[in-house]
Tab-separated table of C-alpha atoms in Angstrom:
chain	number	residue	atom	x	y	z
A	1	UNK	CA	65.519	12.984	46.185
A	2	UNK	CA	61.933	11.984	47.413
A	3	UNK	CA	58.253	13.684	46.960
A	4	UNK	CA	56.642	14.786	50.025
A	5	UNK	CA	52.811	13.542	50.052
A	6	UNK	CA	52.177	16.302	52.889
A	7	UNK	CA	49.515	18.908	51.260
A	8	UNK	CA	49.572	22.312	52.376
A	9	UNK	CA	47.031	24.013	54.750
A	10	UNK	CA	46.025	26.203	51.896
A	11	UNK	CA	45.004	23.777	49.738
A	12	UNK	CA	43.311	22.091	52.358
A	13	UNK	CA	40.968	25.081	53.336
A	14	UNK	CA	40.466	25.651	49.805
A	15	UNK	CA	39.598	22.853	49.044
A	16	UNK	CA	36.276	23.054	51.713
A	17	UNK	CA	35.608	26.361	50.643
A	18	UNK	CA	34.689	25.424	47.019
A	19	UNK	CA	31.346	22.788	47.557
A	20	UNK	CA	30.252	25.507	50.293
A	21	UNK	CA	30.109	27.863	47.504
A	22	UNK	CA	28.780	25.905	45.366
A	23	UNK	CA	26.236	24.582	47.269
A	24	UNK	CA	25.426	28.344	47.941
A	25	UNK	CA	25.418	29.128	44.634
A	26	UNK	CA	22.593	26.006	43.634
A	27	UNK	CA	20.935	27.447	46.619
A	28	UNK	CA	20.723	30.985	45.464
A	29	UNK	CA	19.704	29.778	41.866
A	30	UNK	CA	16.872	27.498	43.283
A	31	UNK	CA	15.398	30.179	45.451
A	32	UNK	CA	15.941	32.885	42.364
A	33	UNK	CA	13.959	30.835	39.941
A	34	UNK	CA	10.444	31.417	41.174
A	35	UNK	CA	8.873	34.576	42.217
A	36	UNK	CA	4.743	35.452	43.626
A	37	UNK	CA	3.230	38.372	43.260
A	38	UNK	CA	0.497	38.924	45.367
A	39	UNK	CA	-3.529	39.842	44.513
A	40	UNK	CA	-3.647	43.573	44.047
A	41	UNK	CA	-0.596	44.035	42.189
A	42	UNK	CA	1.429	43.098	38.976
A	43	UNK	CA	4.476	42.052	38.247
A	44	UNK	CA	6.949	43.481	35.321
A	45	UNK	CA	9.521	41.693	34.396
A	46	UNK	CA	12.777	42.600	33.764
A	47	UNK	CA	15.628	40.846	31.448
A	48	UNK	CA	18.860	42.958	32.496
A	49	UNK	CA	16.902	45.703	32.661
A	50	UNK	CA	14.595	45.648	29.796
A	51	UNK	CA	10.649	45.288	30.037
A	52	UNK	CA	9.832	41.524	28.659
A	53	UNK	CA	6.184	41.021	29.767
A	54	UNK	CA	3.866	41.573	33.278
A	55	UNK	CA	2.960	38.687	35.861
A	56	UNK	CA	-0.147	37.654	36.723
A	57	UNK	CA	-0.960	37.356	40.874
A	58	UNK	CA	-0.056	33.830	42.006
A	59	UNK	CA	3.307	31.851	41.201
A	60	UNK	CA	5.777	32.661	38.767
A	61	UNK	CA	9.347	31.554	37.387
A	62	UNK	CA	12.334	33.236	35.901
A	63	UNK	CA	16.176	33.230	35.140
A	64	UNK	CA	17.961	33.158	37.930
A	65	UNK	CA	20.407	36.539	37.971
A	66	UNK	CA	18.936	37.786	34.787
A	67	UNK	CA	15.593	38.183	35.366
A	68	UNK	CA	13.804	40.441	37.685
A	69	UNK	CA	10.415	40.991	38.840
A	70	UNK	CA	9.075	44.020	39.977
A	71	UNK	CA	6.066	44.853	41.957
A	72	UNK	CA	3.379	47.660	40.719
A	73	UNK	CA	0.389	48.196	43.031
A	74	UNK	CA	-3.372	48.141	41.349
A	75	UNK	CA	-4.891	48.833	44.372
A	76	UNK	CA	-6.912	52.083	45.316
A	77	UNK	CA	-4.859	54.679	46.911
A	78	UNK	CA	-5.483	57.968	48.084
A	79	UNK	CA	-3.556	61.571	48.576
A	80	UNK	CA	-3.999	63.970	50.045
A	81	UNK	CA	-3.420	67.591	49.843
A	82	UNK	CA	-4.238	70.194	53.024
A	83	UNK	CA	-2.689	73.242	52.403
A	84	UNK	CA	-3.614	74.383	48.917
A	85	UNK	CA	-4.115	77.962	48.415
A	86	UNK	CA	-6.250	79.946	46.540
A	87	UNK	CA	-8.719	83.461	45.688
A	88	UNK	CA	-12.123	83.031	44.978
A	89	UNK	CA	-13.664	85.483	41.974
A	90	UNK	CA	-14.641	88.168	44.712
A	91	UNK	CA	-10.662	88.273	45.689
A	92	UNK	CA	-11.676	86.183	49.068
A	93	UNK	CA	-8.519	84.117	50.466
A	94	UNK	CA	-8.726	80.349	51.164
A	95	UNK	CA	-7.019	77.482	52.168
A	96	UNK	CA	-8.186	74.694	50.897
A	97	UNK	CA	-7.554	70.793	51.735
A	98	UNK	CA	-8.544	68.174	48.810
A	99	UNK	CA	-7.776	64.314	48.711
A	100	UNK	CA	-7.211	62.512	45.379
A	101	UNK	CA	-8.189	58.703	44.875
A	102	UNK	CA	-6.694	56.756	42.005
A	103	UNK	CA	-5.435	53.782	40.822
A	104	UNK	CA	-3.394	52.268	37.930
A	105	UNK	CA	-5.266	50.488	35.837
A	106	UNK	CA	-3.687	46.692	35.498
A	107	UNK	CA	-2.352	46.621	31.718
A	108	UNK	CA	-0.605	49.903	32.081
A	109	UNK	CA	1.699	49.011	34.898
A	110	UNK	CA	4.518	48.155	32.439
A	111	UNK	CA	3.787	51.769	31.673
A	112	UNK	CA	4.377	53.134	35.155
A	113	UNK	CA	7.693	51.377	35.695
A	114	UNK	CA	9.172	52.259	31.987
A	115	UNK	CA	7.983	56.352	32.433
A	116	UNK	CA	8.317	56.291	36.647
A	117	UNK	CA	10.021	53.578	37.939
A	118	UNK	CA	7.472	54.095	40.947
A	119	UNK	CA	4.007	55.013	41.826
A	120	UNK	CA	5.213	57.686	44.248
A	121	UNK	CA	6.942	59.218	41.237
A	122	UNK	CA	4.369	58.783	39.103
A	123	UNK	CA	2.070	60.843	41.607
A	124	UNK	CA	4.523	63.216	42.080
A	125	UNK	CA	4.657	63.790	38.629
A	126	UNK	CA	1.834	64.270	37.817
A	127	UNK	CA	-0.963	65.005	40.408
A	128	UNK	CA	1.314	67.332	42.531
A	129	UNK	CA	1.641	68.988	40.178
A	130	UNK	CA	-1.845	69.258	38.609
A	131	UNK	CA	-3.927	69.278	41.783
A	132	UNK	CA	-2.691	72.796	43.573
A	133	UNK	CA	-3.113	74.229	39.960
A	134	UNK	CA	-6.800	72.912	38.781
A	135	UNK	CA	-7.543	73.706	42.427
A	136	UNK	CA	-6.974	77.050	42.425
A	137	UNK	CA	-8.228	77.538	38.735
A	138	UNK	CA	-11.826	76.507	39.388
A	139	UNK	CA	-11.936	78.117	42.605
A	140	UNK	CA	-11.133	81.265	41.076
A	141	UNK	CA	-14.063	81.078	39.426
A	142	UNK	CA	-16.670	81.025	42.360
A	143	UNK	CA	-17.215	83.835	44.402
A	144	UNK	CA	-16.517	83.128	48.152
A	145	UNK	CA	-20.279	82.470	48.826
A	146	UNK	CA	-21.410	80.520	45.845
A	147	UNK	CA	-18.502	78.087	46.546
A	148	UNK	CA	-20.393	77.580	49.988
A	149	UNK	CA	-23.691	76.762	48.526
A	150	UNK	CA	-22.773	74.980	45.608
A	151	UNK	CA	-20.037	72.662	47.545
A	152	UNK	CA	-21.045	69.728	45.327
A	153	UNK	CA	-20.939	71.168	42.255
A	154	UNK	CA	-17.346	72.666	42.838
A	155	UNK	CA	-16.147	69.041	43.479
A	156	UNK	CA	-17.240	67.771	40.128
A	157	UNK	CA	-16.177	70.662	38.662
A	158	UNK	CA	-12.364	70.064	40.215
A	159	UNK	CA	-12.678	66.187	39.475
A	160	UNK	CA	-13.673	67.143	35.834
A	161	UNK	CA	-10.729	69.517	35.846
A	162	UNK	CA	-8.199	67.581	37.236
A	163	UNK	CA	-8.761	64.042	35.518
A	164	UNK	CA	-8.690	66.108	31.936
A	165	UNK	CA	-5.262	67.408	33.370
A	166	UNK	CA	-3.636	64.563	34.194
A	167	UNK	CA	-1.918	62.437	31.186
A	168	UNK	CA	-0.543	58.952	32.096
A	169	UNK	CA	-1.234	55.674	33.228
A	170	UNK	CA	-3.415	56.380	36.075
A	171	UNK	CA	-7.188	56.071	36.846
A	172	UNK	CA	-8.643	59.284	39.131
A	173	UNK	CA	-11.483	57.492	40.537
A	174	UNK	CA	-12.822	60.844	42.347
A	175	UNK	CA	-11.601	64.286	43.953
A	176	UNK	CA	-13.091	65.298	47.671
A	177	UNK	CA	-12.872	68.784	48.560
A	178	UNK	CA	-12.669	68.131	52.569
A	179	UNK	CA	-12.626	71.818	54.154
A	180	UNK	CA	-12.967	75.168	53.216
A	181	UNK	CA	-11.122	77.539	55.161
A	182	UNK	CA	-11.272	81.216	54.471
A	183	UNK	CA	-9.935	83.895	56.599
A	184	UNK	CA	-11.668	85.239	60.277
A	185	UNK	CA	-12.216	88.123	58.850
A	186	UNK	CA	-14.446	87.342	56.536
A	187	UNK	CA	-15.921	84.342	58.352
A	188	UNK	CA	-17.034	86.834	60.666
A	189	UNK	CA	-18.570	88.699	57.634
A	190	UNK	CA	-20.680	86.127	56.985
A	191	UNK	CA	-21.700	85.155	60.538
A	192	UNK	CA	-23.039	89.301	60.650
A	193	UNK	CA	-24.657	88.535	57.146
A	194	UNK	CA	-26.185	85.500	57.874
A	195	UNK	CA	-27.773	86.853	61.382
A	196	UNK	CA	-28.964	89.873	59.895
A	197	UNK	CA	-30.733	87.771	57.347
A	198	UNK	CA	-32.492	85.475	59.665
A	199	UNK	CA	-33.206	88.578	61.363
A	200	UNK	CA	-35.210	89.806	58.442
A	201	UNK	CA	-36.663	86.708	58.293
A	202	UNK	CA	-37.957	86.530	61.220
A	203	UNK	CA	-39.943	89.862	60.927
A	204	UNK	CA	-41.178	88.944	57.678
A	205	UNK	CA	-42.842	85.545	58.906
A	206	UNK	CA	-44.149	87.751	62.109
A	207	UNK	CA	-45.678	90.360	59.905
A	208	UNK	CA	-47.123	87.397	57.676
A	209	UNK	CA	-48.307	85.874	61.178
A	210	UNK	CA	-49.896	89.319	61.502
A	211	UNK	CA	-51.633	89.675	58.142
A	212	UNK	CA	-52.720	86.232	58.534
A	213	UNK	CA	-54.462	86.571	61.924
A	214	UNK	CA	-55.582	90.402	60.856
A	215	UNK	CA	-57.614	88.532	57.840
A	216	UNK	CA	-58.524	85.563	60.241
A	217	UNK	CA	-60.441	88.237	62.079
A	218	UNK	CA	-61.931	90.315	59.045
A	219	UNK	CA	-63.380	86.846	57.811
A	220	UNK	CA	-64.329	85.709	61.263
A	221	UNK	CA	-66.278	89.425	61.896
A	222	UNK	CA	-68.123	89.271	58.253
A	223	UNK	CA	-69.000	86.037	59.093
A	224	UNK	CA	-70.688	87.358	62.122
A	225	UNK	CA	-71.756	89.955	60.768
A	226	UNK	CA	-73.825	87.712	57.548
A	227	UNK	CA	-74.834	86.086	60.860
A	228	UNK	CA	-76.877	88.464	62.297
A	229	UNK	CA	-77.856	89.920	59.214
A	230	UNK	CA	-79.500	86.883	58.282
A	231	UNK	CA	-80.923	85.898	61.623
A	232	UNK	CA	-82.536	89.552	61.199
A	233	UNK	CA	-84.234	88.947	57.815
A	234	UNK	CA	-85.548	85.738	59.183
A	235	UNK	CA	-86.820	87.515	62.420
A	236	UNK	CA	-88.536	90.331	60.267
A	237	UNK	CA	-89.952	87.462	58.031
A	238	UNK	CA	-90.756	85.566	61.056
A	239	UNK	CA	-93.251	89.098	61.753
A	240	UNK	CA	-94.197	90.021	58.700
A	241	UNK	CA	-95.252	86.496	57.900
A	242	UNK	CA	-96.905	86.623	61.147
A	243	UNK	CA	-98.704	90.090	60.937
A	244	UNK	CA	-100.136	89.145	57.274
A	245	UNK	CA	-101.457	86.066	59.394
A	246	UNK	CA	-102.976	87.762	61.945
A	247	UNK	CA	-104.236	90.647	59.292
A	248	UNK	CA	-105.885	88.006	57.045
A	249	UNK	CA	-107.724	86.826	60.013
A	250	UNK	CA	-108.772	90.122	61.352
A	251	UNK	CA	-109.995	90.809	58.181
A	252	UNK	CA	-111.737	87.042	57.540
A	253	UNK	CA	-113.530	87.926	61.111
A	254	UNK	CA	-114.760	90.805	59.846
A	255	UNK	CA	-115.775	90.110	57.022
A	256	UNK	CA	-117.510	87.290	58.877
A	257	UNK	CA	-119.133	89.871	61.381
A	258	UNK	CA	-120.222	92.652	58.333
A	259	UNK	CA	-122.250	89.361	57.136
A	260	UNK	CA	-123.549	87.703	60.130
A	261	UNK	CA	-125.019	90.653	62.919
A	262	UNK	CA	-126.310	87.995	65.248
A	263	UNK	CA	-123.011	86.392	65.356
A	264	UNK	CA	-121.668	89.223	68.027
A	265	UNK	CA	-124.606	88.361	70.363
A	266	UNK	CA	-124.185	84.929	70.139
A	267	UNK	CA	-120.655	85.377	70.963
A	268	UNK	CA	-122.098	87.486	74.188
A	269	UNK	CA	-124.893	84.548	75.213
A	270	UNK	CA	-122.417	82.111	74.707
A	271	UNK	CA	-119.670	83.827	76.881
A	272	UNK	CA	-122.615	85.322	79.273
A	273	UNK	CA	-122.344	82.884	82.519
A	274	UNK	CA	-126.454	84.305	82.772
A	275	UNK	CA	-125.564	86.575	86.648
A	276	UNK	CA	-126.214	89.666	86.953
A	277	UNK	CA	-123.146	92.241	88.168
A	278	UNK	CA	-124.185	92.899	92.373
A	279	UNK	CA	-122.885	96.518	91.590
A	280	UNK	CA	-124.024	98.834	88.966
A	281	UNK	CA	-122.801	102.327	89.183
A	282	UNK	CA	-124.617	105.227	88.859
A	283	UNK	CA	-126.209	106.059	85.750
A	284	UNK	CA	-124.797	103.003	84.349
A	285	UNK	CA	-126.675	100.230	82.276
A	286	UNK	CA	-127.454	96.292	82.871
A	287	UNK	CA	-125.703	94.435	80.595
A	288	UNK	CA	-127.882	92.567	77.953
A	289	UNK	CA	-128.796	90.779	75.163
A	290	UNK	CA	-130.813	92.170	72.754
A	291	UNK	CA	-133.198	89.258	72.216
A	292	UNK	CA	-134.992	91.001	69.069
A	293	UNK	CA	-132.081	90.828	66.836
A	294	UNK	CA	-132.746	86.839	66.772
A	295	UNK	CA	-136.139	87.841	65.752
């Protein structure tokens, strides 16, 4: 009998199979030792499948096939939500779009995975199902007008609403109400309402116009009319001033004459030029002075 030294082909392969395997294996382990989580997120880490602790952003290491890392966004995000229907307080259909913008706050991501597993579950747990509601609950409390005007206040009033709704580890940073769509119908209500009121507007300023310009011309005619009343006082003052003048010296020159005879004829000599008229009609007399009045 003899041994044969001749190995078989089996053993052979196998036999190259095993440090490829095991160089796999180290290769596996290195690369599943370390992890990175980027800026923006955190990392919870799992130990078979339990919650141990959250990573930090930047470089991190763990057990290789034990431990597990995974990734939870901080970021802002936003949803949105175009189709929401609702009645306003005067029974007015709308449809309504609104976006949402949250975030989860950093130390409550353990929270997310542990209740969610996701942040699409989480917001489809709790703000699709919130938002339509606390929509349509403080819409229904505008009428369809009031809504319109007091757009801002609405939105606080559905932020306010919504982030008092929603219970769980997420941060609503605000709530936009985008559009406002009600029906044609009604639209076309207010299009009607809203002409016929600039309409009336419009007459009131042109009958204002008209008061205006009527008083512009009351004030404008008084004026005119103090006008000439005044320049008449002053014109009758002007004469009566002037007649008391020439009174006062009508009555100083006589006064002056009643005292002083000679003072006529010496007005005569002095104006007399000392000719005779060349015609005298009949019967009529020679002008003179009578000299014996000097006497």
């Amino acid at each position: 009998m003899f041994k044969s030294d001749i190995s078989t082909p089996a053993s052979n392969h196998l036999g190259k199979i095993i440090p490829v395997v095991l160089l796999l294996l180290l290769f596996i382990t290195f690369l599943g030792s370390w992890y990175t989580v980027d800026q923006g997120e955190r990392g919870v880490l799992l130990r078979n499948g339990r919650v141990i602790g959250t990573a930090e952003p930047g470089l991190g290491f763990k057990i290789p096939l034990i431990d597990t890392v995974v990734k939870i966004s901080t970021q802002t995000h936003t949803t949105s939500y175009g189709t929401l229907q609702a009645y306003s307080r005067d029974q007015q259909p709308a449809t309504l779009k609104a976006s949402v913008t949250y975030s989860v706050p950093p130390d409550r991501v353990e929270e997310v995975y542990a209740n969610f597993k996701s942040i699409d579950a989480m917001v489809a747990r709790l703000l699709d199902r919130q938002v339509p509601t606390q929509v349509e609950n403080i819409f229904g409390k505008y009428t369809a007008i009031s809504v319109v005007q007091e757009r801002i206040k609405f939105g606080i009033d559905v932020t306010d609403a919504i982030v008092h709704a929603v219970k769980g580890p997420i941060e609503i940073t605000s709530v936009q109400i985008e559009n406002i769509d009600f029906s044609n119908a009604y639209e076309k209500s207010v299009e009607d309402r809203m002409r016929a009121e600039v309409e009336v507007q419009t007459q009131l300023q042109n009958l204002e116009k008209e008061r205006v310009s009527a008083q512009i011309a009351v004030t404008q005619a008084q004026a005119q009319a103090d006008s000439q009343l005044a320049r008449a006082k002053a014109e009758a003052e002007s004469i009566r001033i002037k007649g008391e003048a020439e009174a006062s010296a009508i009555k100083s020159r006589a006064e002056a004459l009643a005292q002083n005879s000679n003072l006529v004829e010496l007005t005569k000599a002095e104006k007399w030029d000392g000719k005779l008229p060349t015609t005298v009609l009949p019967n009529g007399a020679l002008p003179f002075i009578d000299a014996k009045k000097g006497n």
